[in-house]
Amino acid sequence: MVNRMKKTVIARQSGWELRDICVELGGTPVLRHIDLRLEPGSWTSLIGKTGAGKSTLVRLIKGLIPEFTGEYRLAGEPIARDRKGRVRVVPEIGFVFQYPEHQIFETTVEKELSFALRMRGDSSKEIAMAIRAILPVFGLREEILHQSPLLLSGGQKRRLAIASVLIANPGLLILDEPTAALDPVSRRELLRVLRAWQRGGLHGERRTVLFISHRIEDVAEYSDRVALLHEGHLLAHETADDLFLQRNDLLIQSGMPLPEAIELLRLTEHLSGRTVSPSSCGEADVLDQVKEAWNARKENRRNGR
Amino acid sequence: MLVFDQVGYYYRRGQEVVKEVSFTIQKGEFISIVGGNGSGKSTLAKLMNGLLLAKQGSVALGEQATSDPDQARDVRQTIGLVFQNPEDQFITTNVTDEIVFGLENIRVPPEQIGGRVQDALRATGLERYADAAPHELSGGQKQRAAVAAVIAMQPQFIVFDEATSMLDPEGRNELIKLMRDLHAQGITIIQITHHMDEVLASRRVLLLDQGKLAFDGPTDRFFREVPLEPYGLERPFAVRIGQQLGWSGEATADWKGRAASQWSIE
Amino acid sequence: MNASDRMLVGQFIERDSAVHRLDPRIKIIGLLLLMIVIMMMDSRSGYAAATVVVLIILLLSKIPLGFYFRGLLPLLPVLILTLLYHTTLGKGQTLLVSYGFLHITVEGILEGVRIVWRILLMILAASALTGTTRPLVLAQGLETLLKPLSKLRVPVEQFSLMIVIAIRFIPTILEEIQRIRLARRARGFEPSNRNPFSRLTEFIPILVPLLVSTARRADNLTFAIEARAYGDGRGRTIFRPLRLTKPDLAAGCLILLSIAILLVIDLHLSNTRI
């Protein structure tokens, strides 16, 4: 128990580190020489086209891919493998799969929420406290605790499934397209909750998040760092601002769309002939700069060029 | 012409998911039906070709009511439906069989089936995948196979019920491009979506809010006049910046379905 | 990771073999007769002969034998349980071990082996049918064979569609199982894959979400089928109707002959009853 706690603290301070990781599935290389260190307390987004290796990479980090070459270091030490050289599932990591609501398996909301805690042997008092703390974060009421999850609405089920992972207070949270098929307002709301949690909302300490999303606008808006995969290679691992503002040629090269705000920025630079340099790749910042550029141009025209 | 007249529907009595909805869709339109999660959009889609029968009011295709069981086959043939989940609408074990299935159902003579299958494969760009099994196809390809199965039946209307929502950007682009091609060939397209930039491809919008029709009008008026956040929606980027920068003109979507604009800048 | 790599029973494998080309109706009737004979089988030489027949069919199909045997792996727990059941609760005089309600007898062991052997032969023969016949053709064959029943208002057409759908969704459902298992492991569940019993208990909680999602799929699928104007399946045209050719008939005779030989071996040539 003490050992586990100690290891947890170290992992949270020194992060998760992959060195020269290669994975082959059925004879084809899926990941090639990946070097990646997840900064503790950061929100890293993982992007790339379908088939670029995103799911394999996150599953590897969680320990769900037993066979790989290279070194996976957790808390500064190589991750433990058993006699056959296989790794065990890394418990310090929470993993939200796509369409998590389809994987709900318990008969009541309470059991679903407490599953991970029961598996690691928390006392029933600890479990009750944890449940009471997490319900309001996800906008779930206490009355539903003894209901069957099947009776909840689609949105509630999604939030319950995610809460059931977050409740274990994982040091690293992996989110595989958590907002798929949600309407825009529900999507924003869910991202807001996850962001608040990551910033230390519930447990008072920043968490590490690894986020897979097809919506490049959300990636630009929420990430501290962005890792770009292309055909199994890690093409970039930079801050969101650096990647989207300076190195967007990498995105184009790997067939990824640019965030709409960045496209507008490029268009504005092209049409107005002046350099526009926002302070970040956030939509608001870009828009402010674009507005300024157009207004200046309008002004110039009015003053007879 | 598809006419909804005061249509109501409930799964459980007292909990209506569609209430007093009336509208008319003409042949050749490209129309979007929008609304947040749980606004009744999908129920509306299933009411269109009689998969669900209205509990109140009536749905009619031209002169004939879609509730008439004798006409069911004709109605299904006239209005094709593509659903949200690519996995759950692939009935048979390969793409060709999938297209053949519907044709056999509407009693196309066997000697014509081969040709129609080829045409449908070509129209959806799936020639190379004629013998592919569903688990060998990407989500986007599966959705295109669903479209192929529908267009082989030569419908006048196709309803896309959130057909892009489970696809990656690439699959989504392919499907949107296909919708536009089909519309150009004279097929009426009805798309149900909550991706607002997809809405820009259409000329008319129906907004559903808790089962009621909250707006029915041209797309540009929809974006100009309707506050979208209360309905779980948001303005597409091109519209937002256009409005913020005070540009005049109209936003449209480019072929990828991403928002583009045809604003006049000064 | 791909479920279809592991899933074998019920999967069609494209090859150019005589078994593949054979009319599905003949294959179905042949399989049926073969199964009946295997069930009736009573003698050692009968078992040996049936094993040879099944092996010949497997070899003729040109599908690698490894494919068939890998297909048996998921069924191993069931086979082992059957064997244990008959071994420990079997009746008979030649007692080997007796402890409480456990009576292990020579007869019991033999009975267990016999039953498992029979099941194995039948599964192999059945996967030879599904491995060499496209699901749609298989369903078509069944439909034409059962056609007379439709006069008795048996929904033959719908039954045949059911088979197609069942085969089509096997890989999908396996993938789903895999996903749910991963999700459980990701939340701290450690499967102990030491013995088949604990694997069975692991399976039970997976059933809940699996049933829920299968019900959801079934709903969606009903709409998809109806949307394509299926109706009650009657009066549909048939794109590629089945035709019996001369080689089909010849093969049919051959199958009848070998089954007759099997019966003769089992009943007459044998005095070594087991």
mmCIF file of N, CA, C and O in Angstrom, chain B residues 46 49 51-52 73 76 79 81 83 85 87-94 96-98 100-110 113-114 134-135 146 149-150 153, chain C residues 2 4 11 134-136 161 164-165 167-169 171-172 175 213 216-217 220-241:
data_model
loop_
_atom_site.group_PDB
_atom_site.id
_atom_site.type_symbol
_atom_site.label_atom_id
_atom_site.label_comp_id
_atom_site.label_asym_id
_atom_site.label_seq_id
_atom_site.Cartn_x
_atom_site.Cartn_y
_atom_site.Cartn_z
ATOM 1 N N LYS B 46 -37.445 8.667 -39.173
ATOM 2 C CA LYS B 46 -38.116 7.377 -39.327
ATOM 3 C C LYS B 46 -39.591 7.549 -39.666
ATOM 4 O O LYS B 46 -40.213 6.644 -40.223
ATOM 5 N N ASN B 49 -40.391 7.763 -43.935
ATOM 6 C CA ASN B 49 -40.735 6.694 -44.870
ATOM 7 C C ASN B 49 -41.508 5.568 -44.202
ATOM 8 O O ASN B 49 -41.460 4.428 -44.631
ATOM 9 N N LEU B 51 -41.224 4.061 -41.343
ATOM 10 C CA LEU B 51 -40.636 3.099 -40.403
ATOM 11 C C LEU B 51 -41.338 3.230 -39.063
ATOM 12 O O LEU B 51 -41.517 2.268 -38.335
ATOM 13 N N LEU B 52 -41.693 4.483 -38.747
ATOM 14 C CA LEU B 52 -42.573 4.728 -37.614
ATOM 15 C C LEU B 52 -43.822 5.385 -38.202
ATOM 16 O O LEU B 52 -43.717 6.157 -39.153
ATOM 17 N N ARG B 73 -43.876 -0.681 -49.673
ATOM 18 C CA ARG B 73 -42.710 -0.935 -50.495
ATOM 19 C C ARG B 73 -42.385 0.252 -51.407
ATOM 20 O O ARG B 73 -41.239 0.636 -51.561
ATOM 21 N N ARG B 76 -40.801 3.072 -49.327
ATOM 22 C CA ARG B 76 -39.413 2.761 -48.960
ATOM 23 C C ARG B 76 -38.492 2.945 -50.156
ATOM 24 O O ARG B 76 -37.329 3.306 -50.033
ATOM 25 N N ILE B 79 -38.182 6.866 -50.724
ATOM 26 C CA ILE B 79 -37.392 7.578 -49.717
ATOM 27 C C ILE B 79 -36.386 6.614 -49.101
ATOM 28 O O ILE B 79 -36.759 5.705 -48.364
ATOM 29 N N LEU B 81 -33.063 5.726 -46.641
ATOM 30 C CA LEU B 81 -32.574 6.214 -45.355
ATOM 31 C C LEU B 81 -31.159 5.701 -45.108
ATOM 32 O O LEU B 81 -30.886 4.529 -45.311
ATOM 33 N N PHE B 83 -28.484 5.564 -41.949
ATOM 34 C CA PHE B 83 -28.524 5.774 -40.508
ATOM 35 C C PHE B 83 -27.168 6.182 -39.941
ATOM 36 O O PHE B 83 -26.152 6.183 -40.628
ATOM 37 N N ASN B 85 -25.170 4.745 -37.397
ATOM 38 C CA ASN B 85 -24.102 3.803 -37.057
ATOM 39 C C ASN B 85 -23.750 2.913 -38.252
ATOM 40 O O ASN B 85 -24.561 2.120 -38.705
ATOM 41 N N GLU B 87 -21.984 0.364 -38.520
ATOM 42 C CA GLU B 87 -21.935 -1.066 -38.217
ATOM 43 C C GLU B 87 -23.335 -1.691 -38.200
ATOM 44 O O GLU B 87 -23.516 -2.823 -38.633
ATOM 45 N N ASP B 88 -24.301 -0.935 -37.720
ATOM 46 C CA ASP B 88 -25.631 -1.505 -37.474
ATOM 47 C C ASP B 88 -26.561 -1.456 -38.673
ATOM 48 O O ASP B 88 -27.748 -1.696 -38.548
ATOM 49 N N GLN B 89 -26.061 -1.055 -39.847
ATOM 50 C CA GLN B 89 -26.968 -1.070 -40.985
ATOM 51 C C GLN B 89 -26.394 -1.890 -42.126
ATOM 52 O O GLN B 89 -26.908 -1.848 -43.235
ATOM 53 N N PHE B 90 -25.319 -2.603 -41.846
ATOM 54 C CA PHE B 90 -24.744 -3.489 -42.844
ATOM 55 C C PHE B 90 -25.337 -4.869 -42.567
ATOM 56 O O PHE B 90 -24.974 -5.523 -41.591
ATOM 57 N N ILE B 91 -26.259 -5.301 -43.420
ATOM 58 C CA ILE B 91 -27.064 -6.470 -43.089
ATOM 59 C C ILE B 91 -26.400 -7.769 -43.540
ATOM 60 O O ILE B 91 -26.415 -8.771 -42.846
ATOM 61 N N THR B 92 -25.814 -7.740 -44.735
ATOM 62 C CA THR B 92 -25.276 -8.970 -45.314
ATOM 63 C C THR B 92 -23.765 -9.030 -45.113
ATOM 64 O O THR B 92 -23.219 -8.259 -44.329
ATOM 65 N N THR B 93 -23.087 -9.921 -45.829
ATOM 66 C CA THR B 93 -21.685 -10.142 -45.507
ATOM 67 C C THR B 93 -20.701 -9.545 -46.503
ATOM 68 O O THR B 93 -19.502 -9.673 -46.302
ATOM 69 N N ASN B 94 -21.169 -8.934 -47.580
ATOM 70 C CA ASN B 94 -20.247 -8.133 -48.396
ATOM 71 C C ASN B 94 -20.985 -7.043 -49.153
ATOM 72 O O ASN B 94 -22.221 -7.011 -49.175
ATOM 73 N N THR B 96 -21.443 -6.163 -52.331
ATOM 74 C CA THR B 96 -22.352 -6.493 -53.433
ATOM 75 C C THR B 96 -23.678 -7.052 -52.904
ATOM 76 O O THR B 96 -24.756 -6.596 -53.301
ATOM 77 N N ASP B 97 -23.586 -8.020 -51.995
ATOM 78 C CA ASP B 97 -24.810 -8.592 -51.434
ATOM 79 C C ASP B 97 -25.670 -7.526 -50.771
ATOM 80 O O ASP B 97 -26.897 -7.582 -50.799
ATOM 81 N N GLU B 98 -24.974 -6.556 -50.166
ATOM 82 C CA GLU B 98 -25.670 -5.485 -49.470
ATOM 83 C C GLU B 98 -26.529 -4.687 -50.450
ATOM 84 O O GLU B 98 -27.663 -4.325 -50.147
ATOM 85 N N VAL B 100 -27.517 -5.825 -53.441
ATOM 86 C CA VAL B 100 -28.486 -6.751 -54.027
ATOM 87 C C VAL B 100 -29.714 -6.908 -53.119
ATOM 88 O O VAL B 100 -30.842 -6.977 -53.589
ATOM 89 N N PHE B 101 -29.464 -6.906 -51.813
ATOM 90 C CA PHE B 101 -30.544 -7.155 -50.841
ATOM 91 C C PHE B 101 -31.779 -6.284 -51.093
ATOM 92 O O PHE B 101 -32.892 -6.788 -51.236
ATOM 93 N N GLY B 102 -31.554 -4.972 -51.178
ATOM 94 C CA GLY B 102 -32.685 -4.056 -51.375
ATOM 95 C C GLY B 102 -33.342 -4.265 -52.731
ATOM 96 O O GLY B 102 -34.565 -4.178 -52.863
ATOM 97 N N LEU B 103 -32.514 -4.549 -53.750
ATOM 98 C CA LEU B 103 -33.059 -4.715 -55.103
ATOM 99 C C LEU B 103 -33.959 -5.947 -55.177
ATOM 100 O O LEU B 103 -35.008 -5.920 -55.825
ATOM 101 N N GLU B 104 -33.552 -7.011 -54.508
ATOM 102 C CA GLU B 104 -34.401 -8.205 -54.475
ATOM 103 C C GLU B 104 -35.716 -7.902 -53.758
ATOM 104 O O GLU B 104 -36.776 -8.382 -54.156
ATOM 105 N N ASN B 105 -35.607 -7.076 -52.701
ATOM 106 C CA ASN B 105 -36.811 -6.747 -51.938
ATOM 107 C C ASN B 105 -37.833 -5.997 -52.773
ATOM 108 O O ASN B 105 -39.035 -6.208 -52.626
ATOM 109 N N ILE B 106 -37.352 -5.071 -53.632
ATOM 110 C CA ILE B 106 -38.315 -4.308 -54.423
ATOM 111 C C ILE B 106 -38.590 -5.006 -55.757
ATOM 112 O O ILE B 106 -39.142 -4.424 -56.676
ATOM 113 N N ARG B 107 -38.191 -6.274 -55.847
ATOM 114 C CA ARG B 107 -38.539 -7.139 -56.972
ATOM 115 C C ARG B 107 -38.011 -6.662 -58.311
ATOM 116 O O ARG B 107 -38.709 -6.666 -59.322
ATOM 117 N N VAL B 108 -36.773 -6.199 -58.313
ATOM 118 C CA VAL B 108 -36.116 -5.871 -59.571
ATOM 119 C C VAL B 108 -35.825 -7.192 -60.284
ATOM 120 O O VAL B 108 -35.329 -8.134 -59.665
ATOM 121 N N PRO B 109 -36.127 -7.285 -61.589
ATOM 122 C CA PRO B 109 -35.841 -8.535 -62.296
ATOM 123 C C PRO B 109 -34.361 -8.876 -62.215
ATOM 124 O O PRO B 109 -33.519 -7.986 -62.359
ATOM 125 N N PRO B 110 -34.022 -10.147 -61.989
ATOM 126 C CA PRO B 110 -32.638 -10.559 -61.759
ATOM 127 C C PRO B 110 -31.675 -10.059 -62.836
ATOM 128 O O PRO B 110 -30.549 -9.675 -62.524
ATOM 129 N N ILE B 113 -30.341 -6.606 -62.092
ATOM 130 C CA ILE B 113 -29.680 -6.330 -60.806
ATOM 131 C C ILE B 113 -28.188 -6.075 -60.985
ATOM 132 O O ILE B 113 -27.651 -5.099 -60.452
ATOM 133 N N GLY B 114 -27.508 -6.924 -61.789
ATOM 134 C CA GLY B 114 -26.067 -6.776 -61.970
ATOM 135 C C GLY B 114 -25.689 -5.361 -62.396
ATOM 136 O O GLY B 114 -24.787 -4.742 -61.835
ATOM 137 N N PRO B 134 -17.788 -6.373 -44.260
ATOM 138 C CA PRO B 134 -17.886 -5.146 -43.469
ATOM 139 C C PRO B 134 -16.665 -4.885 -42.590
ATOM 140 O O PRO B 134 -16.253 -3.734 -42.451
ATOM 141 N N HIS B 135 -16.074 -5.946 -42.016
ATOM 142 C CA HIS B 135 -14.952 -5.655 -41.113
ATOM 143 C C HIS B 135 -13.676 -5.301 -41.866
ATOM 144 O O HIS B 135 -12.664 -4.995 -41.253
ATOM 145 N N ALA B 146 -23.674 1.867 -47.545
ATOM 146 C CA ALA B 146 -25.086 2.066 -47.195
ATOM 147 C C ALA B 146 -25.749 2.969 -48.230
ATOM 148 O O ALA B 146 -26.881 2.730 -48.661
ATOM 149 N N ALA B 149 -26.335 1.035 -51.405
ATOM 150 C CA ALA B 149 -27.506 0.161 -51.307
ATOM 151 C C ALA B 149 -28.786 0.961 -51.489
ATOM 152 O O ALA B 149 -29.757 0.483 -52.067
ATOM 153 N N VAL B 150 -28.770 2.206 -51.007
ATOM 154 C CA VAL B 150 -29.964 3.045 -51.132
ATOM 155 C C VAL B 150 -30.134 3.545 -52.569
ATOM 156 O O VAL B 150 -31.214 3.438 -53.145
ATOM 157 N N MET B 153 -31.642 1.485 -55.362
ATOM 158 C CA MET B 153 -33.100 1.368 -55.390
ATOM 159 C C MET B 153 -33.735 2.569 -56.092
ATOM 160 O O MET B 153 -34.956 2.659 -56.170
ATOM 161 N N ASN C 2 -7.410 -7.874 -34.451
ATOM 162 C CA ASN C 2 -8.561 -8.048 -35.314
ATOM 163 C C ASN C 2 -9.332 -9.311 -34.939
ATOM 164 O O ASN C 2 -8.802 -10.401 -34.963
ATOM 165 N N SER C 4 -11.538 -10.925 -36.414
ATOM 166 C CA SER C 4 -11.783 -11.916 -37.456
ATOM 167 C C SER C 4 -10.610 -12.881 -37.570
ATOM 168 O O SER C 4 -10.742 -13.964 -38.106
ATOM 169 N N GLN C 11 -17.056 -18.754 -40.378
ATOM 170 C CA GLN C 11 -16.439 -17.787 -41.270
ATOM 171 C C GLN C 11 -16.168 -18.413 -42.634
ATOM 172 O O GLN C 11 -15.707 -19.537 -42.732
ATOM 173 N N ARG C 134 -20.492 -19.297 -49.091
ATOM 174 C CA ARG C 134 -20.814 -17.909 -48.754
ATOM 175 C C ARG C 134 -22.097 -17.880 -47.945
ATOM 176 O O ARG C 134 -23.055 -18.573 -48.275
ATOM 177 N N PRO C 135 -22.137 -17.044 -46.875
ATOM 178 C CA PRO C 135 -23.315 -17.026 -46.011
ATOM 179 C C PRO C 135 -24.619 -16.854 -46.796
ATOM 180 O O PRO C 135 -25.611 -17.515 -46.508
ATOM 181 N N LEU C 136 -24.585 -15.953 -47.766
ATOM 182 C CA LEU C 136 -25.821 -15.703 -48.494
ATOM 183 C C LEU C 136 -26.258 -16.929 -49.287
ATOM 184 O O LEU C 136 -27.439 -17.252 -49.375
ATOM 185 N N LEU C 161 -32.825 -15.086 -43.658
ATOM 186 C CA LEU C 161 -32.193 -13.779 -43.408
ATOM 187 C C LEU C 161 -31.529 -13.785 -42.029
ATOM 188 O O LEU C 161 -30.438 -13.239 -41.839
ATOM 189 N N VAL C 164 -28.096 -15.252 -42.219
ATOM 190 C CA VAL C 164 -27.124 -14.325 -42.807
ATOM 191 C C VAL C 164 -26.677 -13.311 -41.765
ATOM 192 O O VAL C 164 -25.481 -13.065 -41.571
ATOM 193 N N ILE C 165 -27.647 -12.740 -41.057
ATOM 194 C CA ILE C 165 -27.315 -11.703 -40.079
ATOM 195 C C ILE C 165 -26.467 -12.288 -38.952
ATOM 196 O O ILE C 165 -25.489 -11.674 -38.510
ATOM 197 N N ILE C 167 -24.379 -14.737 -39.029
ATOM 198 C CA ILE C 167 -22.998 -14.938 -39.473
ATOM 199 C C ILE C 167 -22.289 -13.599 -39.644
ATOM 200 O O ILE C 167 -21.155 -13.422 -39.223
ATOM 201 N N ARG C 168 -23.008 -12.635 -40.197
ATOM 202 C CA ARG C 168 -22.419 -11.320 -40.430
ATOM 203 C C ARG C 168 -21.959 -10.668 -39.116
ATOM 204 O O ARG C 168 -20.955 -9.981 -39.069
ATOM 205 N N PHE C 169 -22.706 -10.889 -38.027
ATOM 206 C CA PHE C 169 -22.395 -10.155 -36.803
ATOM 207 C C PHE C 169 -21.442 -10.865 -35.855
ATOM 208 O O PHE C 169 -21.091 -10.320 -34.824
ATOM 209 N N PRO C 171 -18.123 -11.456 -36.133
ATOM 210 C CA PRO C 171 -16.919 -10.658 -35.861
ATOM 211 C C PRO C 171 -17.214 -9.386 -35.084
ATOM 212 O O PRO C 171 -16.449 -8.994 -34.200
ATOM 213 N N THR C 172 -18.338 -8.742 -35.392
ATOM 214 C CA THR C 172 -18.698 -7.506 -34.693
ATOM 215 C C THR C 172 -18.848 -7.754 -33.204
ATOM 216 O O THR C 172 -18.345 -7.010 -32.370
ATOM 217 N N GLU C 175 -15.566 -8.387 -31.457
ATOM 218 C CA GLU C 175 -14.837 -7.150 -31.236
ATOM 219 C C GLU C 175 -15.388 -6.420 -30.019
ATOM 220 O O GLU C 175 -14.652 -5.864 -29.217
ATOM 221 N N SER C 213 -25.974 -3.913 -25.785
ATOM 222 C CA SER C 213 -25.582 -3.378 -27.082
ATOM 223 C C SER C 213 -26.137 -4.241 -28.207
ATOM 224 O O SER C 213 -26.458 -3.735 -29.279
ATOM 225 N N ARG C 216 -29.571 -3.088 -28.758
ATOM 226 C CA ARG C 216 -29.567 -1.809 -29.460
ATOM 227 C C ARG C 216 -29.310 -2.042 -30.946
ATOM 228 O O ARG C 216 -29.984 -1.501 -31.803
ATOM 229 N N ARG C 217 -28.332 -2.910 -31.227
ATOM 230 C CA ARG C 217 -28.034 -3.243 -32.618
ATOM 231 C C ARG C 217 -29.245 -3.851 -33.307
ATOM 232 O O ARG C 217 -29.564 -3.529 -34.445
ATOM 233 N N ASN C 220 -31.662 -1.186 -34.258
ATOM 234 C CA ASN C 220 -31.185 -0.424 -35.416
ATOM 235 C C ASN C 220 -31.299 -1.249 -36.680
ATOM 236 O O ASN C 220 -31.674 -0.751 -37.743
ATOM 237 N N LEU C 221 -30.955 -2.512 -36.544
ATOM 238 C CA LEU C 221 -30.934 -3.394 -37.705
ATOM 239 C C LEU C 221 -32.344 -3.590 -38.261
ATOM 240 O O LEU C 221 -32.541 -3.625 -39.475
ATOM 241 N N THR C 222 -33.309 -3.710 -37.350
ATOM 242 C CA THR C 222 -34.692 -3.855 -37.799
ATOM 243 C C THR C 222 -35.079 -2.682 -38.681
ATOM 244 O O THR C 222 -35.666 -2.844 -39.752
ATOM 245 N N PHE C 223 -34.706 -1.473 -38.220
ATOM 246 C CA PHE C 223 -35.014 -0.287 -39.022
ATOM 247 C C PHE C 223 -34.291 -0.342 -40.363
ATOM 248 O O PHE C 223 -34.851 -0.022 -41.403
ATOM 249 N N ALA C 224 -33.015 -0.760 -40.331
ATOM 250 C CA ALA C 224 -32.232 -0.780 -41.567
ATOM 251 C C ALA C 224 -32.846 -1.758 -42.570
ATOM 252 O O ALA C 224 -32.929 -1.476 -43.763
ATOM 253 N N ILE C 225 -33.296 -2.911 -42.066
ATOM 254 C CA ILE C 225 -33.878 -3.917 -42.959
ATOM 255 C C ILE C 225 -35.200 -3.413 -43.526
ATOM 256 O O ILE C 225 -35.457 -3.502 -44.722
ATOM 257 N N GLU C 226 -36.010 -2.816 -42.660
ATOM 258 C CA GLU C 226 -37.301 -2.295 -43.108
ATOM 259 C C GLU C 226 -37.110 -1.143 -44.086
ATOM 260 O O GLU C 226 -37.836 -1.023 -45.064
ATOM 261 N N ALA C 227 -36.112 -0.288 -43.803
ATOM 262 C CA ALA C 227 -35.886 0.876 -44.665
ATOM 263 C C ALA C 227 -35.562 0.420 -46.079
ATOM 264 O O ALA C 227 -35.743 1.164 -47.031
ATOM 265 N N ARG C 228 -35.058 -0.808 -46.234
ATOM 266 C CA ARG C 228 -34.764 -1.284 -47.577
ATOM 267 C C ARG C 228 -35.870 -2.199 -48.096
ATOM 268 O O ARG C 228 -35.628 -3.093 -48.901
ATOM 269 N N ALA C 229 -37.074 -1.960 -47.574
ATOM 270 C CA ALA C 229 -38.287 -2.546 -48.148
ATOM 271 C C ALA C 229 -38.317 -4.068 -48.073
ATOM 272 O O ALA C 229 -38.778 -4.732 -48.994
ATOM 273 N N TYR C 230 -37.851 -4.639 -46.953
ATOM 274 C CA TYR C 230 -37.838 -6.092 -46.864
ATOM 275 C C TYR C 230 -39.252 -6.658 -46.730
ATOM 276 O O TYR C 230 -39.568 -7.685 -47.320
ATOM 277 N N GLY C 231 -40.114 -5.957 -45.957
ATOM 278 C CA GLY C 231 -41.476 -6.462 -45.762
ATOM 279 C C GLY C 231 -41.437 -7.776 -45.008
ATOM 280 O O GLY C 231 -40.780 -7.877 -43.982
ATOM 281 N N ASP C 232 -42.113 -8.803 -45.515
ATOM 282 C CA ASP C 232 -42.054 -10.092 -44.836
ATOM 283 C C ASP C 232 -41.149 -11.062 -45.596
ATOM 284 O O ASP C 232 -41.124 -12.252 -45.345
ATOM 285 N N GLY C 233 -40.417 -10.543 -46.563
ATOM 286 C CA GLY C 233 -39.451 -11.379 -47.263
ATOM 287 C C GLY C 233 -40.070 -12.193 -48.386
ATOM 288 O O GLY C 233 -39.376 -12.938 -49.068
ATOM 289 N N ARG C 234 -41.383 -12.061 -48.577
ATOM 290 C CA ARG C 234 -41.999 -12.858 -49.641
ATOM 291 C C ARG C 234 -41.969 -12.122 -50.964
ATOM 292 O O ARG C 234 -41.964 -10.902 -51.007
ATOM 293 N N GLY C 235 -41.962 -12.898 -52.037
ATOM 294 C CA GLY C 235 -42.061 -12.315 -53.371
ATOM 295 C C GLY C 235 -40.813 -11.591 -53.817
ATOM 296 O O GLY C 235 -40.825 -10.856 -54.796
ATOM 297 N N ARG C 236 -39.685 -11.777 -53.088
ATOM 298 C CA ARG C 236 -38.452 -11.138 -53.511
ATOM 299 C C ARG C 236 -37.952 -11.833 -54.779
ATOM 300 O O ARG C 236 -38.178 -13.014 -54.983
ATOM 301 N N THR C 237 -37.272 -11.063 -55.621
ATOM 302 C CA THR C 237 -36.619 -11.706 -56.756
ATOM 303 C C THR C 237 -35.308 -12.302 -56.265
ATOM 304 O O THR C 237 -34.839 -11.974 -55.178
ATOM 305 N N ILE C 238 -34.724 -13.195 -57.041
ATOM 306 C CA ILE C 238 -33.450 -13.788 -56.640
ATOM 307 C C ILE C 238 -32.408 -13.502 -57.707
ATOM 308 O O ILE C 238 -32.587 -13.838 -58.877
ATOM 309 N N PHE C 239 -31.348 -12.805 -57.294
ATOM 310 C CA PHE C 239 -30.326 -12.346 -58.229
ATOM 311 C C PHE C 239 -29.596 -13.534 -58.857
ATOM 312 O O PHE C 239 -29.464 -13.629 -60.063
ATOM 313 N N ARG C 240 -29.129 -14.453 -58.033
ATOM 314 C CA ARG C 240 -28.387 -15.604 -58.561
ATOM 315 C C ARG C 240 -29.055 -16.887 -58.086
ATOM 316 O O ARG C 240 -28.705 -17.421 -57.045
ATOM 317 N N PRO C 241 -30.054 -17.384 -58.820
ATOM 318 C CA PRO C 241 -30.751 -18.585 -58.376
ATOM 319 C C PRO C 241 -29.815 -19.796 -58.374
ATOM 320 O O PRO C 241 -28.850 -19.861 -59.148
#
